[in-house]
Amino acid sequence: GAVVSQHPSWVICKSGTSVKIECRSLDFQATTMFWYRQFPKQSLMLMATSNEGSKATYEQGVEKDKFLINHASLTLSTLTVTSAHPEDSSFYICSATLGWTSPYEQYFGPGTRLTVT
Amino acid sequence: AQKVTQAQTEISVVEKEDVTLDCVYETRDTTYYLFWYKQPPSGELVFLIRRNSFDEQNEISGRYSWNFQKSTSSFNFTITASQVVDSAVYFCALSEGTTSGTYKYIFGTGTRLKVLA
């Protein structure tokens, strides 16, 4: 149980275009989802926390207008990188919690590798 | 201030050697959770173990063992008789509550383990 999927697993886009990454909890309802960014040989950096039906809470230094997060349902959150640039190339990972039963543990998706050319 | 410290950036061992990965954390909470994750080259985080702040019982699972000591704020991870397949980056993470009621992870910087045949 507690499986999280991401789509696509990798994507290449041209500079200036937008790209959407989906994060789904497959067998549970996720009240809270998180989005992380990981540069090569670095740790995971939390970008934002999203709760179903409300606006995402962004970490300091993360551009809200550039990284649009939508948590439309209890099983789906999306991250849209708008007007992507090469410096946005990174590995993006989402995670979800099992609601109030175990809010302290996150279940991670397999990640999406974004390359902006 | 760094809350989760993994002082070992990279460790290389020869197959069948034992290896211990160190993790030191800092928190003011009395209730918190600690995790170890493995990140192989594919990028997907693999859950290894969870410990809560009230459970200092050390655990052995196959070739893996963990040593949690609140007195020194450490949560170390040992692989016995290492294998090439153990080569990966290992992350220690602290999950603690926030003022908004959610829990957030704080990741260490990771330790890259290379097991040589």
Short mmCIF file of C-alpha atoms in Angstrom, two decimals:
data_model
loop_
_atom_site.label_atom_id
_atom_site.label_comp_id
_atom_site.label_asym_id
_atom_site.label_seq_id
_atom_site.Cartn_x
_atom_site.Cartn_y
_atom_site.Cartn_z
CA GLY A 1 0.00 0.00 0.00
CA ALA A 2 0.82 3.73 0.02
CA VAL A 3 2.02 3.91 -3.56
CA VAL A 4 2.73 7.26 -5.18
CA SER A 5 3.21 7.64 -8.91
CA GLN A 6 4.57 10.47 -11.00
CA HIS A 7 4.11 11.22 -14.64
CA PRO A 8 6.09 11.66 -16.73
CA SER A 9 9.21 9.96 -15.41
CA TRP A 10 11.32 12.16 -17.62
CA VAL A 11 10.63 15.10 -19.90
CA ILE A 12 12.62 17.31 -22.23
CA CYS A 13 11.22 20.70 -23.11
CA LYS A 14 12.40 23.79 -24.88
CA SER A 15 13.28 26.96 -23.07
CA GLY A 16 10.27 29.22 -22.64
CA THR A 17 7.67 26.48 -22.66
CA SER A 18 5.70 25.14 -19.71
CA VAL A 19 5.67 21.59 -18.46
CA LYS A 20 3.27 19.85 -16.08
CA ILE A 21 4.21 17.02 -13.74
CA GLU A 22 1.53 14.88 -12.12
CA CYS A 23 1.72 13.21 -8.74
CA ARG A 24 -0.89 10.61 -7.80
CA SER A 25 -1.55 8.58 -4.70
CA LEU A 26 -2.71 5.28 -6.15
CA ASP A 27 -4.20 3.43 -3.20
CA PHE A 28 -4.88 6.06 -0.58
CA GLN A 29 -6.21 9.56 -0.14
CA ALA A 30 -3.48 12.08 0.45
CA THR A 31 -4.51 15.13 2.40
CA THR A 32 -1.05 16.60 2.11
CA MET A 33 1.42 16.40 -0.74
CA PHE A 34 4.91 17.77 -0.98
CA TRP A 35 7.10 18.76 -3.90
CA TYR A 36 10.87 18.52 -3.76
CA ARG A 37 13.64 19.46 -6.09
CA GLN A 38 16.98 17.69 -6.22
CA PHE A 39 20.04 18.86 -8.10
CA PRO A 40 22.76 16.38 -9.01
CA LYS A 41 24.69 15.12 -6.01
CA GLN A 42 22.63 17.21 -3.63
CA SER A 43 19.94 16.55 -1.11
CA LEU A 44 16.22 17.01 -1.56
CA MET A 45 15.01 20.56 -1.19
CA LEU A 46 11.38 21.11 -0.21
CA MET A 47 9.67 23.46 -2.63
CA ALA A 48 6.10 23.52 -1.35
CA THR A 49 3.43 21.81 0.69
CA SER A 50 -0.03 21.42 -0.71
CA ASN A 51 -3.28 20.46 0.92
CA GLU A 52 -6.30 19.35 -1.06
CA GLY A 53 -8.53 22.23 -2.03
CA SER A 54 -6.30 24.99 -0.70
CA LYS A 55 -3.39 27.02 -1.96
CA ALA A 56 0.06 25.58 -1.70
CA THR A 57 2.50 26.88 0.87
CA TYR A 58 5.83 27.65 -0.75
CA GLU A 59 9.19 27.54 0.93
CA GLN A 60 11.23 30.68 1.12
CA GLY A 61 12.99 31.44 -2.12
CA VAL A 62 10.68 29.36 -4.33
CA GLU A 63 8.95 31.41 -7.01
CA LYS A 64 5.22 30.87 -6.75
CA ASP A 65 4.51 32.17 -10.24
CA LYS A 66 7.10 29.94 -11.79
CA PHE A 67 6.21 26.71 -9.99
CA LEU A 68 2.45 26.42 -9.98
CA ILE A 69 1.06 23.75 -7.71
CA ASN A 70 -2.50 22.51 -7.82
CA HIS A 71 -3.89 19.93 -5.43
CA ALA A 72 -7.27 19.45 -7.03
CA SER A 73 -8.25 16.18 -5.41
CA LEU A 74 -7.22 13.86 -2.62
CA THR A 75 -5.25 11.74 -5.06
CA LEU A 76 -3.74 14.24 -7.48
CA SER A 77 -1.33 17.14 -7.25
CA THR A 78 0.32 18.81 -10.20
CA LEU A 79 3.43 20.94 -10.52
CA THR A 80 3.66 23.20 -13.55
CA VAL A 81 6.99 24.76 -14.38
CA THR A 82 6.12 27.86 -16.34
CA SER A 83 8.42 29.48 -18.90
CA ALA A 84 11.06 26.90 -18.18
CA HIS A 85 14.72 27.76 -18.48
CA PRO A 86 17.80 25.53 -18.46
CA GLU A 87 18.42 26.31 -14.79
CA ASP A 88 15.08 24.65 -14.00
CA SER A 89 16.50 21.34 -15.16
CA SER A 90 16.40 19.10 -12.14
CA PHE A 91 14.91 15.99 -10.58
CA TYR A 92 11.49 16.71 -9.12
CA ILE A 93 10.06 14.38 -6.49
CA CYS A 94 6.63 14.43 -4.91
CA SER A 95 5.47 12.78 -1.73
CA ALA A 96 2.22 12.28 0.13
CA THR A 97 1.06 11.54 3.64
CA LEU A 98 -1.62 9.13 4.78
CA GLY A 99 -3.72 11.84 6.29
CA TRP A 100 -4.29 11.95 10.00
CA THR A 101 -3.33 8.34 10.63
CA SER A 102 0.35 8.96 10.05
CA PRO A 103 0.94 12.58 9.09
CA TYR A 104 4.60 12.31 10.03
CA GLU A 105 5.58 9.84 7.28
CA GLN A 106 5.83 10.67 3.62
CA TYR A 107 5.53 8.23 0.73
CA PHE A 108 7.61 9.23 -2.24
CA GLY A 109 6.99 9.09 -5.94
CA PRO A 110 9.70 7.81 -8.28
CA GLY A 111 10.62 11.30 -9.44
CA THR A 112 10.54 13.20 -12.72
CA ARG A 113 13.70 14.23 -14.48
CA LEU A 114 13.23 17.54 -16.29
CA THR A 115 15.68 18.74 -18.89
CA VAL A 116 15.19 22.17 -20.41
CA THR A 117 17.11 22.79 -23.63
CA ALA B 1 21.04 25.90 11.22
CA GLN B 2 21.59 22.40 9.95
CA LYS B 3 19.19 20.09 11.71
CA VAL B 4 20.27 16.81 10.22
CA THR B 5 23.95 16.24 9.76
CA GLN B 6 25.48 13.46 7.76
CA ALA B 7 29.15 14.24 8.10
CA GLN B 8 30.29 11.50 5.74
CA THR B 9 29.96 12.76 2.19
CA GLU B 10 31.25 9.65 0.51
CA ILE B 11 32.38 6.26 1.74
CA SER B 12 34.08 3.53 -0.26
CA VAL B 13 34.34 0.00 1.04
CA VAL B 14 35.28 -3.34 -0.39
CA GLU B 15 32.54 -5.91 -0.71
CA LYS B 16 31.84 -7.86 2.48
CA GLU B 17 33.12 -5.10 4.73
CA ASP B 18 30.80 -3.62 7.34
CA VAL B 19 29.99 0.07 7.03
CA THR B 20 28.28 2.51 9.37
CA LEU B 21 26.59 5.67 8.16
CA ASP B 22 26.29 8.43 10.74
CA CYS B 23 23.38 10.77 11.31
CA VAL B 24 23.13 13.46 13.98
CA TYR B 25 19.97 15.49 14.34
CA GLU B 26 18.79 18.53 16.22
CA THR B 27 15.25 19.23 17.37
CA ARG B 28 13.43 20.89 20.24
CA ASP B 29 10.39 18.67 19.90
CA THR B 30 9.80 15.79 22.26
CA THR B 31 7.85 13.92 19.59
CA TYR B 32 9.61 13.41 16.30
CA TYR B 33 10.39 10.71 13.79
CA LEU B 34 13.59 9.66 12.12
CA PHE B 35 13.97 7.87 8.81
CA TRP B 36 16.62 6.36 6.61
CA TYR B 37 16.15 6.22 2.85
CA LYS B 38 18.27 4.73 0.10
CA GLN B 39 18.47 6.43 -3.28
CA PRO B 40 19.95 4.21 -5.98
CA PRO B 41 21.05 5.64 -9.34
CA SER B 42 17.48 5.35 -10.62
CA GLY B 43 16.58 8.18 -8.25
CA GLU B 44 13.62 6.65 -6.47
CA LEU B 45 13.80 6.91 -2.70
CA VAL B 46 13.57 3.55 -0.98
CA PHE B 47 12.30 3.53 2.60
CA LEU B 48 14.55 1.62 5.01
CA ILE B 49 13.41 2.36 8.55
CA ARG B 50 11.36 4.66 10.74
CA ARG B 51 11.87 5.38 14.42
CA ASN B 52 9.86 7.61 16.73
CA SER B 53 11.39 9.56 19.57
CA PHE B 54 9.94 7.25 22.20
CA ASP B 55 11.34 4.08 20.76
CA GLU B 56 15.04 3.72 21.35
CA GLN B 57 15.08 0.02 20.74
CA ASN B 58 17.72 -0.78 18.21
CA GLU B 59 16.80 -2.99 15.33
CA ILE B 60 18.39 -5.53 13.09
CA SER B 61 16.84 -6.49 9.80
CA GLY B 62 18.90 -8.88 7.77
CA ARG B 63 22.19 -7.15 6.96
CA TYR B 64 20.89 -3.80 8.19
CA SER B 65 20.94 -2.51 11.75
CA TRP B 66 20.19 0.81 13.35
CA ASN B 67 21.44 2.47 16.51
CA PHE B 68 19.21 5.23 17.87
CA GLN B 69 20.58 7.16 20.84
CA LYS B 70 18.63 10.15 22.09
CA SER B 71 21.37 11.09 24.53
CA THR B 72 23.68 11.91 21.64
CA SER B 73 20.95 12.76 19.10
CA SER B 74 22.25 10.14 16.76
CA PHE B 75 20.57 7.63 14.49
CA ASN B 76 23.28 5.56 12.83
CA PHE B 77 22.84 2.89 10.20
CA THR B 78 25.09 -0.13 9.69
CA ILE B 79 25.29 -2.47 6.74
CA THR B 80 26.94 -5.76 7.54
CA ALA B 81 28.78 -7.67 4.83
CA SER B 82 28.20 -4.98 2.24
CA GLN B 83 27.37 -5.88 -1.35
CA VAL B 84 27.80 -4.03 -4.61
CA VAL B 85 24.02 -3.58 -4.78
CA ASP B 86 24.23 -1.49 -1.61
CA SER B 87 25.95 1.24 -3.60
CA ALA B 88 23.66 4.26 -3.42
CA VAL B 89 23.14 7.54 -1.65
CA TYR B 90 21.67 7.17 1.81
CA PHE B 91 19.63 9.94 3.39
CA CYS B 92 18.73 10.43 7.00
CA ALA B 93 15.59 12.50 7.60
CA LEU B 94 13.90 14.09 10.59
CA SER B 95 10.13 14.55 10.57
CA GLU B 96 8.87 17.13 12.99
CA GLY B 97 5.66 19.07 13.43
CA THR B 98 5.16 22.64 12.30
CA THR B 99 3.00 25.45 13.64
CA SER B 100 0.49 24.77 10.88
CA GLY B 101 -0.06 21.25 12.14
CA THR B 102 1.66 19.43 9.31
CA TYR B 103 4.89 17.49 9.57
CA LYS B 104 7.85 18.31 7.40
CA TYR B 105 10.94 16.34 6.57
CA ILE B 106 14.39 17.74 7.03
CA PHE B 107 16.87 15.74 5.02
CA GLY B 108 20.53 15.35 5.68
CA THR B 109 22.94 16.01 2.86
CA GLY B 110 23.29 12.32 2.14
CA THR B 111 26.15 9.86 2.20
CA ARG B 112 27.25 8.30 -1.05
CA LEU B 113 28.25 4.70 -0.48
CA LYS B 114 30.36 2.89 -3.02
CA VAL B 115 30.87 -0.81 -2.54
CA LEU B 116 33.69 -2.14 -4.65
CA ALA B 117 33.79 -5.70 -5.87
#
